[in-house]
CSV table of C-alpha atoms in Angstrom, one decimal:
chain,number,residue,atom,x,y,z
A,129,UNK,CA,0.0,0.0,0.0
A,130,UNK,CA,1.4,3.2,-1.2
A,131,UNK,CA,1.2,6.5,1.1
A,132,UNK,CA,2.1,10.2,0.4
A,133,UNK,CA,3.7,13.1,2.2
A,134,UNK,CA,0.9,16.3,3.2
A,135,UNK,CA,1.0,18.6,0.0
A,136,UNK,CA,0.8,22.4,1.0
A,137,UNK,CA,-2.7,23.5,1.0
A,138,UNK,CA,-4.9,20.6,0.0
A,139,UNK,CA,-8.4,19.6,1.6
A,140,UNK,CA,-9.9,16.1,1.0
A,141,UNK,CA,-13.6,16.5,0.5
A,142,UNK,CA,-15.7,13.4,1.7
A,143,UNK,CA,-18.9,12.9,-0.8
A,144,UNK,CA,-20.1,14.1,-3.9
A,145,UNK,CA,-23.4,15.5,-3.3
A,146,UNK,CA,-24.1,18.8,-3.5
A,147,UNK,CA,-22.5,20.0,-0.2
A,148,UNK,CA,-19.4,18.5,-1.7
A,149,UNK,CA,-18.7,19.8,-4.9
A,150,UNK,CA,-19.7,23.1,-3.8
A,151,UNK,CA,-17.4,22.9,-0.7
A,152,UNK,CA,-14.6,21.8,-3.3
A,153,UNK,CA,-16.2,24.8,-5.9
A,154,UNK,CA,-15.8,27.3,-3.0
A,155,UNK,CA,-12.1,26.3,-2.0
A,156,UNK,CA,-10.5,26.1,-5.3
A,157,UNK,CA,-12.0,29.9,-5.7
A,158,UNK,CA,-9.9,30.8,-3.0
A,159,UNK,CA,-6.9,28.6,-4.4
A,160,UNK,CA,-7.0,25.8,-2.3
A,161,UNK,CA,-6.1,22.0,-3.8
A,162,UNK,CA,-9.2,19.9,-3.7
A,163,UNK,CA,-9.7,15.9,-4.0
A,164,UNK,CA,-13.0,15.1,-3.6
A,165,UNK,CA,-13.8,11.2,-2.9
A,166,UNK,CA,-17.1,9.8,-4.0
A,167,UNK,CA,-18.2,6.0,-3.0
A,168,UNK,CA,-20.6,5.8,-5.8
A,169,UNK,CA,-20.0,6.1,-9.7
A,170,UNK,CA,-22.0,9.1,-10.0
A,171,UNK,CA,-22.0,12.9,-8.4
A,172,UNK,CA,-25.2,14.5,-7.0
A,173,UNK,CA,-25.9,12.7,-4.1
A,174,UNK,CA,-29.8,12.9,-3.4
A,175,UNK,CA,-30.0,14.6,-7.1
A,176,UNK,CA,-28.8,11.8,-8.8
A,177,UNK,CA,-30.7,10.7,-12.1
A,178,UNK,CA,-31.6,8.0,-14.4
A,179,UNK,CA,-32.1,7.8,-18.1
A,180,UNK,CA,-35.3,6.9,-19.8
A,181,UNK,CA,-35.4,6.1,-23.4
A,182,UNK,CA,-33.1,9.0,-23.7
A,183,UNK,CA,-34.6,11.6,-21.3
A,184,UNK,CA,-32.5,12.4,-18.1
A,185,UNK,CA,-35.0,12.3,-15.1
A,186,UNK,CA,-34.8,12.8,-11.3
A,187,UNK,CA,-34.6,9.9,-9.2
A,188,UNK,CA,-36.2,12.3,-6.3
A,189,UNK,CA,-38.3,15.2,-6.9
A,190,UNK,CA,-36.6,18.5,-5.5
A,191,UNK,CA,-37.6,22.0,-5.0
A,192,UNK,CA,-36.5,25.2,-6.4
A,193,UNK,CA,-38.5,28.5,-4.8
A,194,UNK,CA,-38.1,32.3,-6.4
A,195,UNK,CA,-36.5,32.7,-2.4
A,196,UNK,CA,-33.5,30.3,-2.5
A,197,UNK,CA,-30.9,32.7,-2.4
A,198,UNK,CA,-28.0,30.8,-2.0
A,199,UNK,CA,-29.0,28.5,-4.4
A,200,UNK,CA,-29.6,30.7,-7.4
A,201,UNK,CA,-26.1,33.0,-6.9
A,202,UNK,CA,-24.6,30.1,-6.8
A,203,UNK,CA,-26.3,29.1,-10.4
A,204,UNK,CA,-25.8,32.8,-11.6
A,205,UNK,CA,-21.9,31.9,-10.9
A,206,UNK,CA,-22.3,28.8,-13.0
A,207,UNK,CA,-24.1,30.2,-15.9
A,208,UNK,CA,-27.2,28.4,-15.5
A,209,UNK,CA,-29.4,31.3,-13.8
A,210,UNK,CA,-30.8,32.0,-17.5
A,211,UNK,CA,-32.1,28.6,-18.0
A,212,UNK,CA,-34.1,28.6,-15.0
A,213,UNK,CA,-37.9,27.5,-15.5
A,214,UNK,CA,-40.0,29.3,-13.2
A,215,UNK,CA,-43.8,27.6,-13.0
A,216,UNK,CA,-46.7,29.2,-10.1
A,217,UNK,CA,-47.9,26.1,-8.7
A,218,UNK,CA,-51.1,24.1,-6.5
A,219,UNK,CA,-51.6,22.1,-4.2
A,220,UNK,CA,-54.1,19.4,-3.6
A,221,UNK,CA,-55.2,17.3,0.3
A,222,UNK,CA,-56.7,14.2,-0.5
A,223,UNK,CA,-58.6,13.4,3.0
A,224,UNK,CA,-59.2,9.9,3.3
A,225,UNK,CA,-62.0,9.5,0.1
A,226,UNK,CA,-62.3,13.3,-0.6
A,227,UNK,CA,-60.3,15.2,-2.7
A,228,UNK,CA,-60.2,19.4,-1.8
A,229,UNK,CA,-57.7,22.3,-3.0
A,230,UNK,CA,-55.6,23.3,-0.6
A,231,UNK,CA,-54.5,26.8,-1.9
A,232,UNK,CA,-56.5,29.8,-1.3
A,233,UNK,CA,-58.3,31.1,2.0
A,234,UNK,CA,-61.3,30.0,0.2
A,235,UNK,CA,-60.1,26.6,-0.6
A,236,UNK,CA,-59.2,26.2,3.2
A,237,UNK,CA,-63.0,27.4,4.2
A,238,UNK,CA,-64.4,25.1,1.6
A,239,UNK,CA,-62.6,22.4,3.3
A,240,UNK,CA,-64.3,19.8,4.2
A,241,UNK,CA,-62.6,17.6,6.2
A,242,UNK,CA,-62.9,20.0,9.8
A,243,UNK,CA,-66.0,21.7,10.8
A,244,UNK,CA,-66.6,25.0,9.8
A,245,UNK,CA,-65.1,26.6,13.2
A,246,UNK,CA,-62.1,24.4,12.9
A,247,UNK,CA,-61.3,25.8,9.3
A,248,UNK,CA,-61.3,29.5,11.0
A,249,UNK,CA,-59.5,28.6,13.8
A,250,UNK,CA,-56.8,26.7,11.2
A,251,UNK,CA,-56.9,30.2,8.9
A,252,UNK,CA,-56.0,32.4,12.3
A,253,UNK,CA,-53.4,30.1,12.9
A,254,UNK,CA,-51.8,29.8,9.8
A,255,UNK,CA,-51.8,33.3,9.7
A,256,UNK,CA,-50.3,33.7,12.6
A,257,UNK,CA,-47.5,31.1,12.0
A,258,UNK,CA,-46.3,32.7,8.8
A,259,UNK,CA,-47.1,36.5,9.2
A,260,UNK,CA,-46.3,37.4,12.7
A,261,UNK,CA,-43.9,34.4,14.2
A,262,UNK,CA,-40.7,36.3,12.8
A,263,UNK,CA,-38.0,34.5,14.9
A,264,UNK,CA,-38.6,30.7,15.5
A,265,UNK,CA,-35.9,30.2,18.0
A,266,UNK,CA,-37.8,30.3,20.9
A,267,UNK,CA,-40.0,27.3,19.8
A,268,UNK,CA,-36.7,25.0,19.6
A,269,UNK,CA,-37.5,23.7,23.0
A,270,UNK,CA,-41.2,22.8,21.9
A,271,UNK,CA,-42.2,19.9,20.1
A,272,UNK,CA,-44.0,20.7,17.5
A,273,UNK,CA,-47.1,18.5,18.3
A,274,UNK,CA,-47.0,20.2,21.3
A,275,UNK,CA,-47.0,23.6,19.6
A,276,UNK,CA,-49.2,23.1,16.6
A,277,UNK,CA,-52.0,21.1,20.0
A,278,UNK,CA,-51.9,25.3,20.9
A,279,UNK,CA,-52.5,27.1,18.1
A,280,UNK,CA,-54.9,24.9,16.1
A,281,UNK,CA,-56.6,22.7,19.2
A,282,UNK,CA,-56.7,18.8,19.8
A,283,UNK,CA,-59.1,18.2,17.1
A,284,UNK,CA,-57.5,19.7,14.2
A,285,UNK,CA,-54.2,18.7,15.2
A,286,UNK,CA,-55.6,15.0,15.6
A,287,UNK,CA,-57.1,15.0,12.0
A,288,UNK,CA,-54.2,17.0,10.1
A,289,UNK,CA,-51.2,17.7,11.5
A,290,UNK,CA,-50.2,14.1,13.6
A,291,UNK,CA,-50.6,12.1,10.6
A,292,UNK,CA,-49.1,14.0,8.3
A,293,UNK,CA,-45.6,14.7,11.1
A,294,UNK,CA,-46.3,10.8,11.3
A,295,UNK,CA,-45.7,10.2,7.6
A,296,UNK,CA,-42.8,12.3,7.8
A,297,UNK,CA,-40.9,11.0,10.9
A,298,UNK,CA,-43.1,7.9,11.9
A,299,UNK,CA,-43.0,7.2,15.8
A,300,UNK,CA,-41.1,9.9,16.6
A,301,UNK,CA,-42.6,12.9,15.4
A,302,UNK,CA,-43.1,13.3,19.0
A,303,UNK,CA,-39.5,14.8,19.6
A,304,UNK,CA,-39.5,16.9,16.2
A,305,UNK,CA,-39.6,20.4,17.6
A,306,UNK,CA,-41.7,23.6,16.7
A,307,UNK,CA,-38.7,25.5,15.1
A,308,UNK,CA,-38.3,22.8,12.3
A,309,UNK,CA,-42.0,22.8,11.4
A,310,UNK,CA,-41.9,26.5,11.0
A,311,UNK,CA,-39.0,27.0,9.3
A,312,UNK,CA,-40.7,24.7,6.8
A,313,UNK,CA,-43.8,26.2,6.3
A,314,UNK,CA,-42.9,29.4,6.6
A,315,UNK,CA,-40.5,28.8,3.2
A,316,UNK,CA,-43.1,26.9,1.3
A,317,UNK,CA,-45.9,29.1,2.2
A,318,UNK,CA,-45.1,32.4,2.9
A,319,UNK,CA,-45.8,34.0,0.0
A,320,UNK,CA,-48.7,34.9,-1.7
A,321,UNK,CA,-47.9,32.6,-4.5
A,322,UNK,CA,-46.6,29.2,-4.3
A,323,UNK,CA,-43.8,29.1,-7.2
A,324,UNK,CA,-41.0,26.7,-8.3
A,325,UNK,CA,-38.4,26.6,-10.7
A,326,UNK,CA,-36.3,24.0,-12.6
A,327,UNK,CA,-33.1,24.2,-14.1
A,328,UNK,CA,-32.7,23.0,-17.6
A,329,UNK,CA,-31.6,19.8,-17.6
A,330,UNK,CA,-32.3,19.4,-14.4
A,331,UNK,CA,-30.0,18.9,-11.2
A,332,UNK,CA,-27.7,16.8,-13.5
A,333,UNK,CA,-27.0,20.0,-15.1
A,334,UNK,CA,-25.9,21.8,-11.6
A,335,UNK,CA,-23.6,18.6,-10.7
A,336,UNK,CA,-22.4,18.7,-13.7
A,337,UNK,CA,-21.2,22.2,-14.2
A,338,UNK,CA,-19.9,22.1,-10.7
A,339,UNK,CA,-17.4,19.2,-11.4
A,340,UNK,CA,-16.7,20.7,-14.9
A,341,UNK,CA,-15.7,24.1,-13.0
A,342,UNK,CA,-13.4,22.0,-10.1
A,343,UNK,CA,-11.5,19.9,-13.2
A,344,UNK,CA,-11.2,23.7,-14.8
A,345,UNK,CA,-9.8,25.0,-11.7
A,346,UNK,CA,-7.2,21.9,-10.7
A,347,UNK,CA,-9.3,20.0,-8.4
A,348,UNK,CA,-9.2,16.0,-8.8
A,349,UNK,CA,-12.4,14.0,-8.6
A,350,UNK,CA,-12.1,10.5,-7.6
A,351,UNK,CA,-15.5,8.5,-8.4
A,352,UNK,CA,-16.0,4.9,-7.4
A,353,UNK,CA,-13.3,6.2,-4.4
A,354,UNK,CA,-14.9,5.4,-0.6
A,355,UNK,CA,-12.9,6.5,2.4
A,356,UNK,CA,-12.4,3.6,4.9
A,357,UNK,CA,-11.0,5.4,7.4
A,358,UNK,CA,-9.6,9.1,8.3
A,359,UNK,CA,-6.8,9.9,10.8
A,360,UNK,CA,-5.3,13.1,12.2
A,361,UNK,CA,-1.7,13.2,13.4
A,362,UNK,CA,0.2,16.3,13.8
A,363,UNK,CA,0.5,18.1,10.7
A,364,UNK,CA,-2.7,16.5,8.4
A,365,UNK,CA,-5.3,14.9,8.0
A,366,UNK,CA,-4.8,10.7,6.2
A,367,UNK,CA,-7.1,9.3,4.3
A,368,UNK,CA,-7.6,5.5,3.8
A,369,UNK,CA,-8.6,4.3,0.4
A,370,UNK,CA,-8.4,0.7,-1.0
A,371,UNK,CA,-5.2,1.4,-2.9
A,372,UNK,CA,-3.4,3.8,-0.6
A,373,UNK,CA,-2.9,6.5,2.5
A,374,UNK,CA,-2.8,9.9,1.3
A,375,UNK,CA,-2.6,12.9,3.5
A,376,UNK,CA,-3.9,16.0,3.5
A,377,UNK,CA,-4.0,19.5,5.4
A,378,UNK,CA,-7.5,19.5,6.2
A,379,UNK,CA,-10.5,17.3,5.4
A,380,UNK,CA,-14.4,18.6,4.8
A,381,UNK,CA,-16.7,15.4,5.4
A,382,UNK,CA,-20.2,16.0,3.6
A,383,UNK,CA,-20.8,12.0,5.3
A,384,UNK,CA,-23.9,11.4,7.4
A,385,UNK,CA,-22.8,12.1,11.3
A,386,UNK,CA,-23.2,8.0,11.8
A,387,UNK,CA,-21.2,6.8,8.5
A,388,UNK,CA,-18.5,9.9,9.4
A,389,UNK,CA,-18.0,8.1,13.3
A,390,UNK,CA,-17.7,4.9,11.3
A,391,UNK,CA,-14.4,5.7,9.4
A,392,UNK,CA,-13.2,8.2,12.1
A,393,UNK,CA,-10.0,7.0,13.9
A,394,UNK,CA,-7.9,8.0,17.0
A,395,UNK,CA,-9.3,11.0,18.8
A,396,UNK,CA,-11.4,12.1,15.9
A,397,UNK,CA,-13.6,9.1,16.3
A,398,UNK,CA,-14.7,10.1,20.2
A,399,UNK,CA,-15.0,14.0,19.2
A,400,UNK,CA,-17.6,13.0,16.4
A,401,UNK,CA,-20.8,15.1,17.6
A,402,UNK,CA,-24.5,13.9,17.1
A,403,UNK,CA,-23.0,10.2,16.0
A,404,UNK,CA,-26.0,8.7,17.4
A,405,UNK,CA,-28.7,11.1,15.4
A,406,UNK,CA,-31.2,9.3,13.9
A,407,UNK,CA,-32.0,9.5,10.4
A,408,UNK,CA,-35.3,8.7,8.1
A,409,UNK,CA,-34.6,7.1,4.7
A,410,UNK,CA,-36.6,7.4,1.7
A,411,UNK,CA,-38.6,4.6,-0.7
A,412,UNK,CA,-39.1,7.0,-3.6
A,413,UNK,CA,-41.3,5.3,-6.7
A,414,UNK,CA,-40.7,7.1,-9.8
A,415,UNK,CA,-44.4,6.1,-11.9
A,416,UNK,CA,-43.5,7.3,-16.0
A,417,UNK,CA,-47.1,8.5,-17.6
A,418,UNK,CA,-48.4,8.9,-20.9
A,419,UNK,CA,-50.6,11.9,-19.9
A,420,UNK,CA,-51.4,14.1,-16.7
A,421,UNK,CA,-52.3,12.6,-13.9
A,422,UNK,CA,-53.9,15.0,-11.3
A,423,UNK,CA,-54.2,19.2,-11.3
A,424,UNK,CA,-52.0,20.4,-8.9
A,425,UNK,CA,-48.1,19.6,-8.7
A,426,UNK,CA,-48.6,18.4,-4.8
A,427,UNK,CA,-51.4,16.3,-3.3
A,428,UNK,CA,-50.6,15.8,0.4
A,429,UNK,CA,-52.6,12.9,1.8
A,430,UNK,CA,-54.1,11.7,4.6
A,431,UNK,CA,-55.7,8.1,3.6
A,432,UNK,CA,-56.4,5.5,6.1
A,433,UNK,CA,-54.2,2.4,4.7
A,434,UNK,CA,-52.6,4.7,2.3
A,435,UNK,CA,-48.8,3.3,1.8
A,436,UNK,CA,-47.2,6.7,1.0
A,437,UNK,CA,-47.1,10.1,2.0
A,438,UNK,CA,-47.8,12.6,-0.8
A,439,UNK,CA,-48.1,12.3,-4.4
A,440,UNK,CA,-45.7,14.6,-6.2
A,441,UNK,CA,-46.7,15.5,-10.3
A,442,UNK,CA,-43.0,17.1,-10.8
A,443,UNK,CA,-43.9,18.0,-15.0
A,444,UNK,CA,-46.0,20.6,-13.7
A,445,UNK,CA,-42.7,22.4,-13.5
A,446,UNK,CA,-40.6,20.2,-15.3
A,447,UNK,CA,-41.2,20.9,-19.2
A,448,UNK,CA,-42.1,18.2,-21.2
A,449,UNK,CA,-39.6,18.7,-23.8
A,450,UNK,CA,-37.3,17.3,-20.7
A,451,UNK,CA,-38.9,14.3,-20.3
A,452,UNK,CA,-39.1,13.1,-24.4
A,453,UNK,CA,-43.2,14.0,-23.5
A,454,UNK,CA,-43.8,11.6,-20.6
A,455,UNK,CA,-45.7,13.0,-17.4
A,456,UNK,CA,-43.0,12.0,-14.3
A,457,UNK,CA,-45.6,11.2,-10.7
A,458,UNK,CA,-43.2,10.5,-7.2
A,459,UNK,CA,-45.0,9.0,-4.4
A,460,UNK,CA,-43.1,8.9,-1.4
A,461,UNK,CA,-42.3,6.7,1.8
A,462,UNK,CA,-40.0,8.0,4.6
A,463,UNK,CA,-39.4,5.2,6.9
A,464,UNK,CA,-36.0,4.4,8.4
A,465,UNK,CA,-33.3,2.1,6.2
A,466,UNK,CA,-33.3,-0.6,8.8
A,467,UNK,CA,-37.3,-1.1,8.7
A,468,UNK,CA,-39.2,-3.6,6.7
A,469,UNK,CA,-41.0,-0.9,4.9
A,470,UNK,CA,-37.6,0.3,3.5
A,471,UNK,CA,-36.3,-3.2,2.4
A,472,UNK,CA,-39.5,-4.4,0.8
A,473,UNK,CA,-38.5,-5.6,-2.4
A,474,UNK,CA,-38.8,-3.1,-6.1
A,475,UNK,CA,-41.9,-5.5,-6.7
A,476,UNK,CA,-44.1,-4.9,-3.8
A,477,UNK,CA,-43.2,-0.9,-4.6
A,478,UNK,CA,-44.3,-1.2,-7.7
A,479,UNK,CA,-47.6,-2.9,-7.1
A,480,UNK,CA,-48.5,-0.4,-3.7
A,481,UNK,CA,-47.7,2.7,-6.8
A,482,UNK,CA,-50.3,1.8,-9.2
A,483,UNK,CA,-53.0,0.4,-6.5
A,484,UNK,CA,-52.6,3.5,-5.0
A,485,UNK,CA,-52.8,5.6,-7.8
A,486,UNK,CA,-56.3,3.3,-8.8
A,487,UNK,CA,-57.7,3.9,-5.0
A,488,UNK,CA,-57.1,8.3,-6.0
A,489,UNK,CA,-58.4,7.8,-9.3
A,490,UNK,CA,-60.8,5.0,-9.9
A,491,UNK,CA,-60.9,5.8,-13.6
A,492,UNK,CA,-57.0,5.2,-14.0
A,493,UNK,CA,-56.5,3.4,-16.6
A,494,UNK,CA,-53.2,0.9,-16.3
A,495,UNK,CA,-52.4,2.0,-19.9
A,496,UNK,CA,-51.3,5.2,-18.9
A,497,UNK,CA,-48.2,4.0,-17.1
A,498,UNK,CA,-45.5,3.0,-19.2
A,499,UNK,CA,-42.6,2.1,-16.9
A,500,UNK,CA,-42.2,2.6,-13.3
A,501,UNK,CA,-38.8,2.6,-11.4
A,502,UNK,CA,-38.0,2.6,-7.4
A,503,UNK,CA,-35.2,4.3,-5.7
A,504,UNK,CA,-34.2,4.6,-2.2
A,505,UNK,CA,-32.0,6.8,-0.2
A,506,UNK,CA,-31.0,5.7,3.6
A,507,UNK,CA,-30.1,9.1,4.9
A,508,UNK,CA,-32.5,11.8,3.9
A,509,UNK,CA,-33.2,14.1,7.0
A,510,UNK,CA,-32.4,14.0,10.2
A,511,UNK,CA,-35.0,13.3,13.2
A,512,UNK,CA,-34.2,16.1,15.2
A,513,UNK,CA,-34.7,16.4,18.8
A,514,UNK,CA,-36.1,19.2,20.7
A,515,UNK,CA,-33.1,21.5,21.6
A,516,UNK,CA,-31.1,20.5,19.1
A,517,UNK,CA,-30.6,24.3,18.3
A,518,UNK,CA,-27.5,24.2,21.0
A,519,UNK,CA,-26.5,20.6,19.9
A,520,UNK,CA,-26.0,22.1,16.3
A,521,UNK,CA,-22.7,20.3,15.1
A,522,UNK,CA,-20.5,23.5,14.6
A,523,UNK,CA,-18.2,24.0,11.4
A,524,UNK,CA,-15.6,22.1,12.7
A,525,UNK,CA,-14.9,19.4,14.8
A,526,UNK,CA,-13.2,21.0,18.1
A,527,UNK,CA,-9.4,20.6,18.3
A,528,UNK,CA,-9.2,18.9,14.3
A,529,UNK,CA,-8.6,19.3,10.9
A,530,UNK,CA,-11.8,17.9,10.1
A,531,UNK,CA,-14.4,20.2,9.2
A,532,UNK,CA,-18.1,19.4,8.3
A,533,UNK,CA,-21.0,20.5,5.5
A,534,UNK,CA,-23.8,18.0,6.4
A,535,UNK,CA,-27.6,17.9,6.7
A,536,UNK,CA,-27.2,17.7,10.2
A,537,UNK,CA,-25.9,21.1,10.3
A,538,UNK,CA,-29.0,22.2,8.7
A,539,UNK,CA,-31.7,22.8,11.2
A,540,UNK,CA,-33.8,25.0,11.4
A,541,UNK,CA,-33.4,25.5,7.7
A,542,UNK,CA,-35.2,23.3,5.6
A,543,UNK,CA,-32.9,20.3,4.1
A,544,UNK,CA,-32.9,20.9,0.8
A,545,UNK,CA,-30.7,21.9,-2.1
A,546,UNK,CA,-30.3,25.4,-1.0
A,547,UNK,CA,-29.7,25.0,2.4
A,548,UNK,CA,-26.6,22.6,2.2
A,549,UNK,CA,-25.4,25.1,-0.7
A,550,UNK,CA,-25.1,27.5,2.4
A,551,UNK,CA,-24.2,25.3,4.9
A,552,UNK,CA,-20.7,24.4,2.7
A,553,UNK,CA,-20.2,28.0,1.6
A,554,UNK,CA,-20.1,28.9,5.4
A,555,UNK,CA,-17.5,25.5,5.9
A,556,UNK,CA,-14.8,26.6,3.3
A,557,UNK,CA,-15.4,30.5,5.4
A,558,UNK,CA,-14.2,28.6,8.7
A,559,UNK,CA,-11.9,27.1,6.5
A,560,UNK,CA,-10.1,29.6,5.3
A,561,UNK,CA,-9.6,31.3,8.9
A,562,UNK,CA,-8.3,28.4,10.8
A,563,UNK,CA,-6.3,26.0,7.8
């Protein structure tokens, strides 16, 4: 096994999602030497995609709002701010065997799955959670059912808001607190118009450009590359691959907190914070349409027996053109990666897609679908615990040369795209004063 001496200046960068080649993006601008080590054969992480008769799609759906700053300088840097689809969106609720729009006031007194003084006692509280709750911080130490009990009472909470934290977290949407769930709507639904965009070619395009720019600039990626292990001695930071040691001044691990503990040696292994945090996964089924399937791009559901959670129509904002014509439908399952639900077999997926698709629609017809495909992702979101605000893992691992860019970092701020594109931006800033 072959080893090399610290070069002068040169951070390993652990994963190749997005928090990764954006952490590499942002050093190699400031003229640091990046190699950035990917397990997998492909970069993008949670945006990875799959090919279709020759259409590139999304193996998750992802969303792009008109507020993601971070995320759109960051595509005005790469060029790709101009090719930027923006689409005004609905929503649908599906509650058990009724089928309302959920996007106007009106729609929300027309609803009628709560009694008419639970639907103006939900409209005051909405109201109240995304006009006049300005700072959530003080609501890190309350869970959110605890929170959302308050504000809308027992009954509406009962109907609405437990099963749909349920779906989301399962058992322990108990110990999600109040900060997390308004962060989340307050970015989704704080404006008067609910509007997404999509980047041509999709989030390919964004992981693509990034590692085009890191090649451009002198950084090496290494695909097909995991880390086994990571040391700190003196001077730098070794990394472990299957061929060889290699050493480096400083390391950025984009890694789940539990897969990062796994690999960490020495004293970096014991200073490892949130290693126990526990994460949901994701079954996502991926059903490929002749034709439209419902009116609205998002149909949140609450369905006795109902195996997902929400029903996603992404070519509502993705153009057709992108998809060779076909109409792309996501229905979701967040369960953790150790559960049954998350190992049943591609099969079973397949068959709980298009009976529950029939059980929305009774006049599906079978012939619409032309292919349908199932992916899975082990480490989507963290379950975060109630004052986890002060728990936060910071930049940097105290006393190493390991720093961090991870979704556990991410809280309050919703986990998406545009949140870990800040979260790594910030990383390479703590970077660049302490390496």
């Amino acid at each position: 096994m072959s080893t090399s001496t610290v070069p002068n200046q040169q951070v390993a960068v652990l994963g190749g999602g997005i928090s990764g080649l954006v952490s590499a993006f942002r050093l190699l601008q400031q003229g640091v030497g990046v190699t950035l080590f990917e397990a997998s054969d492909a970069l993008g992480g949670l945006g990875g995609t799959f090919e279709y008769r020759g259409a590139v799609m999304e193996q998750f759906y992802h969303v792009m709002l008109n507020s993601d700053g971070p995320l759109l300088s960051l595509l005005e840097e790469l060029d790709l701010a101009g090719t930027i689809r923006w689409q005004e969106t609905g929503m649908g609720f599906q509650y058990e065997e009724a089928f309302y729009p959920f996007n106007t006031p009106l729609d929300l007194l027309r609803f009628g799955a709560l009694t008419i003084p639970e639907r103006l006692r939900t409209a005051v509280g909405a109201a109240y959670i995304t006009k006049f709750v300005k700072d959530g911080a003080a609501l890190d130490g309350i869970t959110a059912a605890t929170w959302l009990t308050t504000i809308f009472g027992a009954s509406v909470f009962e109907k609405l808001w437990r099963p749909l934290l349920t779906a989301k977290f399962g058992d322990l949407f108990n110990t999600v607190p109040a900060y997390w769930f308004w962060s989340r709507l307050t970015r989704e639904k704080g404006g008067a118009k609910e509007v997404k965009g999509y980047v041509e070619g999709g989030y390919r395009a964004i992981a693509n450009a990034l590692a085009s720019e890191i090649v451009r600039m002198g950084g090496e990626i290494r695909l097909k590359t995991p880390v086994l292990s990571l040391h700190e001695t003196a001077d730098s930071v070794r990394v472990h691959t299957e061929s060889h040691w290699e050493s480096f001044s400083a390391a950025i691990s984009t890694l789940p907190m539990p897969l990062l503990q796994k690999i960490a040696c020495g004293k970096i292994h014991g200073a490892v914070p949130q290693s126990d945090l526990v994460y949901q996964g994701v079954v996502n089924v991926v059903v490929i349409l002749k034709q439209r399937l419902q009116p609205y791009y998002w149909n949140a559901i609450v369905k006795q027996g109902f195996p997902f959670q929400g029903l996603v129509e992404t070519t509502h904002v993705v153009p057709l053109e992108q998809t060779s014509g076909r109409h792309l439908v996501y229905l979701m399952n967040y369960c953790h990666k150790d559960s049954e639900t998350y190992n049943r077999c591609d099969y079973d997926w397949e068959f709980q897609a298009q009976k529950a698709i029939r059980s929305l629609y009774p006049d599906f017809d079978q012939s619409m679908i032309e292919e349908v495909k199932v992916f899975r992702a082990p480490f989507v979101e963290p379950v975060w615990p109630v004052n986890y605000l002060a728990d936060r893992p910071a930049a940097q691992i105290s006393g190493s040369k390991v720093f961090l860019a991870t979704t556990a970092q991410a809280y309050p701020r919703v986990n998406a795209w545009n949140t870990m594109v800040e979260i790594a931006s910030e990383t390479v800033v703590t970077v660049s004063y302490t390496h």
